[in-house]
JSON list of C-alpha atoms in Angstrom, two decimals:
[
{"chain": "A", "resi": 1, "resn": "MET", "atom": "CA", "xyz": [178.59, 16.75, 24.91]},
{"chain": "A", "resi": 2, "resn": "GLY", "atom": "CA", "xyz": [181.84, 16.19, 23.37]},
{"chain": "A", "resi": 3, "resn": "ASP", "atom": "CA", "xyz": [182.83, 13.47, 20.97]},
{"chain": "A", "resi": 4, "resn": "LYS", "atom": "CA", "xyz": [184.28, 11.03, 24.10]},
{"chain": "A", "resi": 5, "resn": "LEU", "atom": "CA", "xyz": [181.55, 9.04, 24.01]},
{"chain": "A", "resi": 6, "resn": "ASN", "atom": "CA", "xyz": [180.58, 7.75, 20.69]},
{"chain": "A", "resi": 7, "resn": "PHE", "atom": "CA", "xyz": [177.74, 5.68, 21.36]},
{"chain": "A", "resi": 8, "resn": "VAL", "atom": "CA", "xyz": [174.15, 6.28, 20.54]},
{"chain": "A", "resi": 9, "resn": "CYS", "atom": "CA", "xyz": [171.41, 5.45, 23.49]},
{"chain": "A", "resi": 10, "resn": "LEU", "atom": "CA", "xyz": [168.52, 6.94, 24.91]},
{"chain": "A", "resi": 11, "resn": "VAL", "atom": "CA", "xyz": [169.71, 8.53, 28.04]},
{"chain": "A", "resi": 12, "resn": "ASP", "atom": "CA", "xyz": [167.52, 9.41, 31.10]},
{"chain": "A", "resi": 13, "resn": "ASP", "atom": "CA", "xyz": [170.40, 12.16, 32.32]},
{"chain": "A", "resi": 14, "resn": "GLN", "atom": "CA", "xyz": [173.57, 12.80, 31.20]},
{"chain": "A", "resi": 15, "resn": "GLY", "atom": "CA", "xyz": [176.46, 15.28, 32.33]},
{"chain": "A", "resi": 16, "resn": "VAL", "atom": "CA", "xyz": [179.83, 15.64, 32.99]},
{"chain": "A", "resi": 17, "resn": "ALA", "atom": "CA", "xyz": [181.74, 14.39, 36.77]},
{"chain": "A", "resi": 18, "resn": "THR", "atom": "CA", "xyz": [182.81, 17.14, 38.56]},
{"chain": "A", "resi": 19, "resn": "LYS", "atom": "CA", "xyz": [185.11, 14.37, 40.62]},
{"chain": "A", "resi": 20, "resn": "GLY", "atom": "CA", "xyz": [184.90, 10.55, 41.78]},
{"chain": "A", "resi": 21, "resn": "SER", "atom": "CA", "xyz": [186.23, 7.47, 43.25]},
{"chain": "A", "resi": 22, "resn": "GLU", "atom": "CA", "xyz": [186.59, 3.88, 42.46]},
{"chain": "A", "resi": 23, "resn": "THR", "atom": "CA", "xyz": [183.14, 3.31, 43.54]},
{"chain": "A", "resi": 24, "resn": "THR", "atom": "CA", "xyz": [181.26, 6.89, 43.20]},
{"chain": "A", "resi": 25, "resn": "LEU", "atom": "CA", "xyz": [180.86, 9.79, 40.55]},
{"chain": "A", "resi": 26, "resn": "GLU", "atom": "CA", "xyz": [180.21, 12.85, 41.97]},
{"chain": "A", "resi": 27, "resn": "ALA", "atom": "CA", "xyz": [178.00, 15.84, 39.85]},
{"chain": "A", "resi": 28, "resn": "LEU", "atom": "CA", "xyz": [177.39, 19.31, 42.15]},
{"chain": "A", "resi": 29, "resn": "THR", "atom": "CA", "xyz": [175.12, 20.12, 38.99]},
{"chain": "A", "resi": 30, "resn": "ARG", "atom": "CA", "xyz": [172.64, 17.56, 39.89]},
{"chain": "A", "resi": 31, "resn": "ASN", "atom": "CA", "xyz": [170.14, 17.60, 42.83]},
{"chain": "A", "resi": 32, "resn": "TRP", "atom": "CA", "xyz": [168.60, 14.05, 42.44]},
{"chain": "A", "resi": 33, "resn": "GLU", "atom": "CA", "xyz": [166.11, 12.43, 44.41]},
{"chain": "A", "resi": 34, "resn": "THR", "atom": "CA", "xyz": [167.76, 10.16, 46.83]},
{"chain": "A", "resi": 35, "resn": "ASP", "atom": "CA", "xyz": [168.15, 6.52, 45.23]},
{"chain": "A", "resi": 36, "resn": "ILE", "atom": "CA", "xyz": [165.96, 7.35, 42.16]},
{"chain": "A", "resi": 37, "resn": "TRP", "atom": "CA", "xyz": [169.03, 5.88, 40.00]},
{"chain": "A", "resi": 38, "resn": "ALA", "atom": "CA", "xyz": [169.55, 2.78, 42.01]},
{"chain": "A", "resi": 39, "resn": "GLY", "atom": "CA", "xyz": [169.16, 0.01, 39.36]},
{"chain": "A", "resi": 40, "resn": "SER", "atom": "CA", "xyz": [170.03, 2.70, 36.77]},
{"chain": "A", "resi": 41, "resn": "THR", "atom": "CA", "xyz": [172.87, 1.71, 33.95]},
{"chain": "A", "resi": 42, "resn": "LEU", "atom": "CA", "xyz": [175.69, 4.34, 33.98]},
{"chain": "A", "resi": 43, "resn": "ARG", "atom": "CA", "xyz": [178.21, 4.82, 31.16]},
{"chain": "A", "resi": 44, "resn": "ILE", "atom": "CA", "xyz": [181.20, 6.80, 31.76]},
{"chain": "A", "resi": 45, "resn": "SER", "atom": "CA", "xyz": [183.94, 7.82, 29.46]},
{"chain": "A", "resi": 46, "resn": "ILE", "atom": "CA", "xyz": [187.81, 7.88, 31.62]},
{"chain": "A", "resi": 47, "resn": "GLU", "atom": "CA", "xyz": [190.58, 8.43, 29.60]},
{"chain": "A", "resi": 48, "resn": "ASP", "atom": "CA", "xyz": [188.68, 7.42, 26.05]},
{"chain": "A", "resi": 49, "resn": "THR", "atom": "CA", "xyz": [188.15, 3.76, 27.66]},
{"chain": "A", "resi": 50, "resn": "LEU", "atom": "CA", "xyz": [184.19, 3.47, 28.15]},
{"chain": "A", "resi": 51, "resn": "TYR", "atom": "CA", "xyz": [182.95, 1.78, 31.35]},
{"chain": "A", "resi": 52, "resn": "ILE", "atom": "CA", "xyz": [179.52, 0.47, 32.16]},
{"chain": "A", "resi": 53, "resn": "ARG", "atom": "CA", "xyz": [178.33, 0.13, 35.68]},
{"chain": "A", "resi": 54, "resn": "LYS", "atom": "CA", "xyz": [174.82, -0.55, 37.45]},
{"chain": "A", "resi": 55, "resn": "VAL", "atom": "CA", "xyz": [174.21, 1.98, 40.03]},
{"chain": "A", "resi": 56, "resn": "THR", "atom": "CA", "xyz": [173.62, 0.53, 43.66]},
{"chain": "A", "resi": 57, "resn": "LEU", "atom": "CA", "xyz": [172.50, 4.38, 45.25]},
{"chain": "A", "resi": 58, "resn": "ASN", "atom": "CA", "xyz": [172.63, 7.45, 44.58]},
{"chain": "A", "resi": 59, "resn": "THR", "atom": "CA", "xyz": [172.59, 10.89, 47.20]},
{"chain": "A", "resi": 60, "resn": "ASN", "atom": "CA", "xyz": [171.17, 13.98, 45.56]},
{"chain": "A", "resi": 61, "resn": "GLN", "atom": "CA", "xyz": [174.80, 14.85, 43.91]},
{"chain": "A", "resi": 62, "resn": "LYS", "atom": "CA", "xyz": [176.70, 11.29, 44.04]},
{"chain": "A", "resi": 63, "resn": "LEU", "atom": "CA", "xyz": [176.26, 8.21, 42.18]},
{"chain": "A", "resi": 64, "resn": "THR", "atom": "CA", "xyz": [177.55, 4.71, 43.57]},
{"chain": "A", "resi": 65, "resn": "PHE", "atom": "CA", "xyz": [178.57, 1.55, 41.71]},
{"chain": "A", "resi": 66, "resn": "LYS", "atom": "CA", "xyz": [180.54, -1.65, 41.64]},
{"chain": "A", "resi": 67, "resn": "ALA", "atom": "CA", "xyz": [184.37, -0.49, 41.91]},
{"chain": "A", "resi": 68, "resn": "LEU", "atom": "CA", "xyz": [185.94, 0.38, 38.52]},
{"chain": "A", "resi": 69, "resn": "PRO", "atom": "CA", "xyz": [189.78, -1.24, 37.82]},
{"chain": "A", "resi": 70, "resn": "ASP", "atom": "CA", "xyz": [192.29, 0.21, 40.16]},
{"chain": "A", "resi": 71, "resn": "GLY", "atom": "CA", "xyz": [193.43, 3.37, 40.06]},
{"chain": "A", "resi": 72, "resn": "VAL", "atom": "CA", "xyz": [190.51, 4.54, 37.52]},
{"chain": "A", "resi": 73, "resn": "LYS", "atom": "CA", "xyz": [187.89, 7.00, 38.99]},
{"chain": "A", "resi": 74, "resn": "PRO", "atom": "CA", "xyz": [186.23, 9.67, 37.42]},
{"chain": "A", "resi": 75, "resn": "ARG", "atom": "CA", "xyz": [187.71, 12.95, 36.87]},
{"chain": "A", "resi": 76, "resn": "LYS", "atom": "CA", "xyz": [186.44, 16.64, 36.58]},
{"chain": "A", "resi": 77, "resn": "GLY", "atom": "CA", "xyz": [185.09, 16.66, 33.03]},
{"chain": "A", "resi": 78, "resn": "ASP", "atom": "CA", "xyz": [184.52, 13.02, 32.15]},
{"chain": "A", "resi": 79, "resn": "GLU", "atom": "CA", "xyz": [181.39, 12.67, 30.19]},
{"chain": "A", "resi": 80, "resn": "TRP", "atom": "CA", "xyz": [178.65, 10.30, 31.86]},
{"chain": "A", "resi": 81, "resn": "VAL", "atom": "CA", "xyz": [175.22, 9.16, 30.90]},
{"chain": "A", "resi": 82, "resn": "LEU", "atom": "CA", "xyz": [172.65, 7.38, 33.00]},
{"chain": "A", "resi": 83, "resn": "ARG", "atom": "CA", "xyz": [169.76, 5.08, 31.49]},
{"chain": "A", "resi": 84, "resn": "ARG", "atom": "CA", "xyz": [166.96, 3.52, 33.36]},
{"chain": "A", "resi": 85, "resn": "SER", "atom": "CA", "xyz": [166.40, -0.35, 32.62]},
{"chain": "A", "resi": 86, "resn": "GLU", "atom": "CA", "xyz": [163.19, -0.47, 32.15]},
{"chain": "A", "resi": 87, "resn": "LEU", "atom": "CA", "xyz": [162.86, -4.40, 32.68]},
{"chain": "A", "resi": 88, "resn": "THR", "atom": "CA", "xyz": [164.38, -4.48, 36.25]},
{"chain": "A", "resi": 89, "resn": "PRO", "atom": "CA", "xyz": [162.27, -3.96, 39.31]},
{"chain": "A", "resi": 90, "resn": "LEU", "atom": "CA", "xyz": [163.95, -1.85, 42.11]},
{"chain": "A", "resi": 91, "resn": "GLU", "atom": "CA", "xyz": [164.15, -3.58, 45.38]},
{"chain": "A", "resi": 92, "resn": "LYS", "atom": "CA", "xyz": [162.30, -1.63, 47.99]},
{"chain": "A", "resi": 93, "resn": "ALA", "atom": "CA", "xyz": [162.43, -3.90, 51.24]},
{"chain": "A", "resi": 94, "resn": "ASN", "atom": "CA", "xyz": [164.01, -7.26, 51.19]},
{"chain": "A", "resi": 95, "resn": "GLU", "atom": "CA", "xyz": [163.65, -8.63, 55.26]},
{"chain": "A", "resi": 96, "resn": "HIS", "atom": "CA", "xyz": [164.59, -12.20, 56.40]},
{"chain": "A", "resi": 97, "resn": "ASN", "atom": "CA", "xyz": [164.00, -14.04, 59.66]},
{"chain": "A", "resi": 98, "resn": "ALA", "atom": "CA", "xyz": [162.56, -11.01, 61.82]},
{"chain": "A", "resi": 99, "resn": "THR", "atom": "CA", "xyz": [160.36, -11.38, 64.76]},
{"chain": "A", "resi": 100, "resn": "ILE", "atom": "CA", "xyz": [157.60, -8.85, 64.29]},
{"chain": "A", "resi": 101, "resn": "THR", "atom": "CA", "xyz": [154.79, -7.88, 66.96]},
{"chain": "A", "resi": 102, "resn": "ALA", "atom": "CA", "xyz": [151.26, -8.20, 66.19]},
{"chain": "A", "resi": 103, "resn": "ASP", "atom": "CA", "xyz": [149.67, -4.79, 64.64]},
{"chain": "A", "resi": 104, "resn": "ASN", "atom": "CA", "xyz": [153.15, -2.74, 64.24]},
{"chain": "A", "resi": 105, "resn": "ASP", "atom": "CA", "xyz": [155.02, -1.66, 61.38]},
{"chain": "A", "resi": 106, "resn": "ILE", "atom": "CA", "xyz": [156.95, -4.38, 60.14]},
{"chain": "A", "resi": 107, "resn": "LEU", "atom": "CA", "xyz": [159.91, -2.26, 58.30]},
{"chain": "A", "resi": 108, "resn": "ALA", "atom": "CA", "xyz": [162.16, 0.10, 60.30]},
{"chain": "A", "resi": 109, "resn": "ARG", "atom": "CA", "xyz": [160.89, 3.17, 57.84]},
{"chain": "A", "resi": 110, "resn": "ASP", "atom": "CA", "xyz": [158.08, 3.57, 55.48]},
{"chain": "A", "resi": 111, "resn": "ILE", "atom": "CA", "xyz": [158.81, 3.05, 51.69]},
{"chain": "A", "resi": 112, "resn": "THR", "atom": "CA", "xyz": [157.83, 5.29, 48.75]},
{"chain": "A", "resi": 113, "resn": "PRO", "atom": "CA", "xyz": [158.08, 4.71, 45.17]},
{"chain": "A", "resi": 114, "resn": "SER", "atom": "CA", "xyz": [160.94, 6.12, 42.92]},
{"chain": "A", "resi": 115, "resn": "ASN", "atom": "CA", "xyz": [159.05, 6.28, 39.72]},
{"chain": "A", "resi": 116, "resn": "PRO", "atom": "CA", "xyz": [155.36, 6.71, 40.75]},
{"chain": "A", "resi": 117, "resn": "PRO", "atom": "CA", "xyz": [152.85, 5.56, 39.70]},
{"chain": "A", "resi": 118, "resn": "CYS", "atom": "CA", "xyz": [154.08, 2.03, 39.75]},
{"chain": "A", "resi": 119, "resn": "LEU", "atom": "CA", "xyz": [153.31, -1.40, 41.54]},
{"chain": "A", "resi": 120, "resn": "PHE", "atom": "CA", "xyz": [154.70, -2.67, 44.50]},
{"chain": "A", "resi": 121, "resn": "ARG", "atom": "CA", "xyz": [155.03, -6.50, 44.26]},
{"chain": "A", "resi": 122, "resn": "ILE", "atom": "CA", "xyz": [154.94, -8.04, 47.82]},
{"chain": "A", "resi": 123, "resn": "MET", "atom": "CA", "xyz": [156.40, -11.56, 48.42]},
{"chain": "A", "resi": 124, "resn": "ILE", "atom": "CA", "xyz": [155.84, -12.75, 52.19]},
{"chain": "A", "resi": 125, "resn": "CYS", "atom": "CA", "xyz": [156.19, -15.41, 54.15]},
{"chain": "A", "resi": 126, "resn": "LEU", "atom": "CA", "xyz": [155.22, -15.81, 57.97]},
{"chain": "A", "resi": 127, "resn": "ASP", "atom": "CA", "xyz": [155.29, -18.74, 60.66]},
{"chain": "A", "resi": 128, "resn": "THR", "atom": "CA", "xyz": [151.85, -17.86, 62.13]},
{"chain": "A", "resi": 129, "resn": "ALA", "atom": "CA", "xyz": [148.63, -17.34, 60.47]},
{"chain": "A", "resi": 130, "resn": "GLY", "atom": "CA", "xyz": [147.03, -13.89, 60.29]},
{"chain": "A", "resi": 131, "resn": "VAL", "atom": "CA", "xyz": [146.01, -11.31, 58.23]},
{"chain": "A", "resi": 132, "resn": "PHE", "atom": "CA", "xyz": [148.68, -9.04, 56.18]},
{"chain": "A", "resi": 133, "resn": "SER", "atom": "CA", "xyz": [147.96, -5.46, 55.57]},
{"chain": "A", "resi": 134, "resn": "ALA", "atom": "CA", "xyz": [149.48, -2.43, 54.12]},
{"chain": "A", "resi": 135, "resn": "MET", "atom": "CA", "xyz": [150.03, 0.65, 55.97]},
{"chain": "A", "resi": 136, "resn": "ILE", "atom": "CA", "xyz": [149.46, 3.45, 53.43]},
{"chain": "A", "resi": 137, "resn": "THR", "atom": "CA", "xyz": [150.16, 7.11, 54.43]},
{"chain": "A", "resi": 138, "resn": "LYS", "atom": "CA", "xyz": [149.58, 10.14, 52.20]},
{"chain": "A", "resi": 139, "resn": "ALA", "atom": "CA", "xyz": [149.42, 13.72, 53.10]},
{"chain": "A", "resi": 140, "resn": "GLY", "atom": "CA", "xyz": [149.51, 12.49, 56.93]},
{"chain": "A", "resi": 141, "resn": "SER", "atom": "CA", "xyz": [146.45, 10.11, 56.50]},
{"chain": "A", "resi": 142, "resn": "GLU", "atom": "CA", "xyz": [147.20, 6.70, 57.26]},
{"chain": "A", "resi": 143, "resn": "GLN", "atom": "CA", "xyz": [144.89, 4.09, 56.03]},
{"chain": "A", "resi": 144, "resn": "GLN", "atom": "CA", "xyz": [145.05, 0.09, 56.14]},
{"chain": "A", "resi": 145, "resn": "PHE", "atom": "CA", "xyz": [144.74, -2.30, 52.92]},
{"chain": "A", "resi": 146, "resn": "LYS", "atom": "CA", "xyz": [144.13, -6.01, 54.09]},
{"chain": "A", "resi": 147, "resn": "PHE", "atom": "CA", "xyz": [145.29, -8.09, 51.60]},
{"chain": "A", "resi": 148, "resn": "ASN", "atom": "CA", "xyz": [143.47, -11.17, 53.16]},
{"chain": "A", "resi": 149, "resn": "SER", "atom": "CA", "xyz": [140.44, -9.98, 55.47]},
{"chain": "A", "resi": 150, "resn": "ALA", "atom": "CA", "xyz": [138.00, -13.11, 55.03]},
{"chain": "A", "resi": 151, "resn": "SER", "atom": "CA", "xyz": [140.61, -15.76, 56.15]},
{"chain": "A", "resi": 152, "resn": "ASN", "atom": "CA", "xyz": [144.33, -15.98, 57.55]},
{"chain": "A", "resi": 153, "resn": "LEU", "atom": "CA", "xyz": [147.38, -16.48, 55.64]},
{"chain": "A", "resi": 154, "resn": "THR", "atom": "CA", "xyz": [148.47, -20.33, 56.17]},
{"chain": "A", "resi": 155, "resn": "ALA", "atom": "CA", "xyz": [151.51, -20.32, 58.30]},
{"chain": "A", "resi": 156, "resn": "ASP", "atom": "CA", "xyz": [155.18, -21.26, 56.68]},
{"chain": "A", "resi": 157, "resn": "ALA", "atom": "CA", "xyz": [153.13, -20.53, 52.77]},
{"chain": "A", "resi": 158, "resn": "GLY", "atom": "CA", "xyz": [154.55, -17.78, 50.63]},
{"chain": "A", "resi": 159, "resn": "TYR", "atom": "CA", "xyz": [151.99, -15.21, 49.08]},
{"chain": "A", "resi": 160, "resn": "ILE", "atom": "CA", "xyz": [152.59, -12.95, 46.49]},
{"chain": "A", "resi": 161, "resn": "PHE", "atom": "CA", "xyz": [150.77, -9.50, 46.15]},
{"chain": "A", "resi": 162, "resn": "ASP", "atom": "CA", "xyz": [150.44, -6.43, 44.31]},
{"chain": "A", "resi": 163, "resn": "LEU", "atom": "CA", "xyz": [149.65, -2.93, 45.20]},
{"chain": "A", "resi": 164, "resn": "LEU", "atom": "CA", "xyz": [149.50, -0.03, 43.03]},
{"chain": "A", "resi": 165, "resn": "VAL", "atom": "CA", "xyz": [151.39, 2.99, 44.49]},
{"chain": "A", "resi": 166, "resn": "HIS", "atom": "CA", "xyz": [151.11, 6.47, 43.35]},
{"chain": "A", "resi": 167, "resn": "SER", "atom": "CA", "xyz": [153.05, 9.91, 43.84]},
{"chain": "A", "resi": 168, "resn": "GLY", "atom": "CA", "xyz": [153.24, 11.01, 47.75]},
{"chain": "A", "resi": 169, "resn": "ASP", "atom": "CA", "xyz": [152.27, 7.35, 48.96]},
{"chain": "A", "resi": 170, "resn": "SER", "atom": "CA", "xyz": [154.57, 6.06, 52.01]},
{"chain": "A", "resi": 171, "resn": "ILE", "atom": "CA", "xyz": [153.85, 2.13, 52.65]},
{"chain": "A", "resi": 172, "resn": "ASN", "atom": "CA", "xyz": [154.79, -0.34, 55.66]},
{"chain": "A", "resi": 173, "resn": "PHE", "atom": "CA", "xyz": [153.22, -3.37, 56.50]},
{"chain": "A", "resi": 174, "resn": "GLN", "atom": "CA", "xyz": [151.58, -5.00, 59.51]},
{"chain": "A", "resi": 175, "resn": "HIS", "atom": "CA", "xyz": [150.59, -8.60, 60.37]},
{"chain": "A", "resi": 176, "resn": "SER", "atom": "CA", "xyz": [147.56, -9.36, 62.78]},
{"chain": "A", "resi": 177, "resn": "ALA", "atom": "CA", "xyz": [149.62, -12.01, 65.40]},
{"chain": "A", "resi": 178, "resn": "ALA", "atom": "CA", "xyz": [153.00, -11.82, 66.63]},
{"chain": "A", "resi": 179, "resn": "ALA", "atom": "CA", "xyz": [155.24, -14.10, 64.12]},
{"chain": "A", "resi": 180, "resn": "THR", "atom": "CA", "xyz": [158.48, -14.69, 62.96]},
{"chain": "A", "resi": 181, "resn": "LEU", "atom": "CA", "xyz": [158.98, -13.09, 59.21]},
{"chain": "A", "resi": 182, "resn": "LYS", "atom": "CA", "xyz": [160.53, -15.64, 57.27]},
{"chain": "A", "resi": 183, "resn": "THR", "atom": "CA", "xyz": [160.39, -13.36, 54.23]},
{"chain": "A", "resi": 184, "resn": "LEU", "atom": "CA", "xyz": [159.81, -9.92, 53.11]},
{"chain": "A", "resi": 185, "resn": "ARG", "atom": "CA", "xyz": [160.26, -8.97, 50.00]},
{"chain": "A", "resi": 186, "resn": "VAL", "atom": "CA", "xyz": [159.16, -5.86, 48.01]},
{"chain": "A", "resi": 187, "resn": "GLN", "atom": "CA", "xyz": [160.08, -4.71, 44.75]},
{"chain": "A", "resi": 188, "resn": "GLU", "atom": "CA", "xyz": [159.00, -1.72, 42.67]},
{"chain": "A", "resi": 189, "resn": "ILE", "atom": "CA", "xyz": [157.86, -2.74, 39.03]},
{"chain": "A", "resi": 190, "resn": "ILE", "atom": "CA", "xyz": [157.61, 0.39, 36.55]},
{"chain": "A", "resi": 191, "resn": "GLY", "atom": "CA", "xyz": [154.11, 1.27, 35.61]},
{"chain": "A", "resi": 192, "resn": "ALA", "atom": "CA", "xyz": [154.61, 0.67, 31.68]},
{"chain": "A", "resi": 193, "resn": "LEU", "atom": "CA", "xyz": [155.53, -3.17, 32.39]},
{"chain": "A", "resi": 194, "resn": "GLN", "atom": "CA", "xyz": [152.30, -3.87, 34.62]}
]
């Protein structure tokens, strides 16, 4: 890398931009996993000015972030670095006020870990008592993991559960009774911070 980025930091990835917009940076030499950089910090030097933005999502070759000032956008050759914030959990699911059917997947699609092995911290509140389960699929085999098999969760009460998640796992959730899902939030906690 040249002399444009005159700061020192530990980086998880670095390179030069191919092009971009006020809210994106494209790096056509990359082949990232989708959303592996969500929550990371992007530092980019554009015309000798350093800009720092939080990455909101990414595709295999594009980062998306909060808008740069009007007219400022990454150009071919602008240098960038990415750093994961080890203290910020990644949002994996955030559902609110949804009707759910008994013993059916709550989420429209399974969630997977971005940085396995890790921990999914799950916050749940339902208006109906019942048994809450994680449905863990690995190598095509689905297993049910009941968080509370001995007694029902109390209606209208909040609960927090932790689930260890590994590479190749995909996760969904079910409840034993039809209900209104008041809140379901799932955050990925990096393994070293558990």
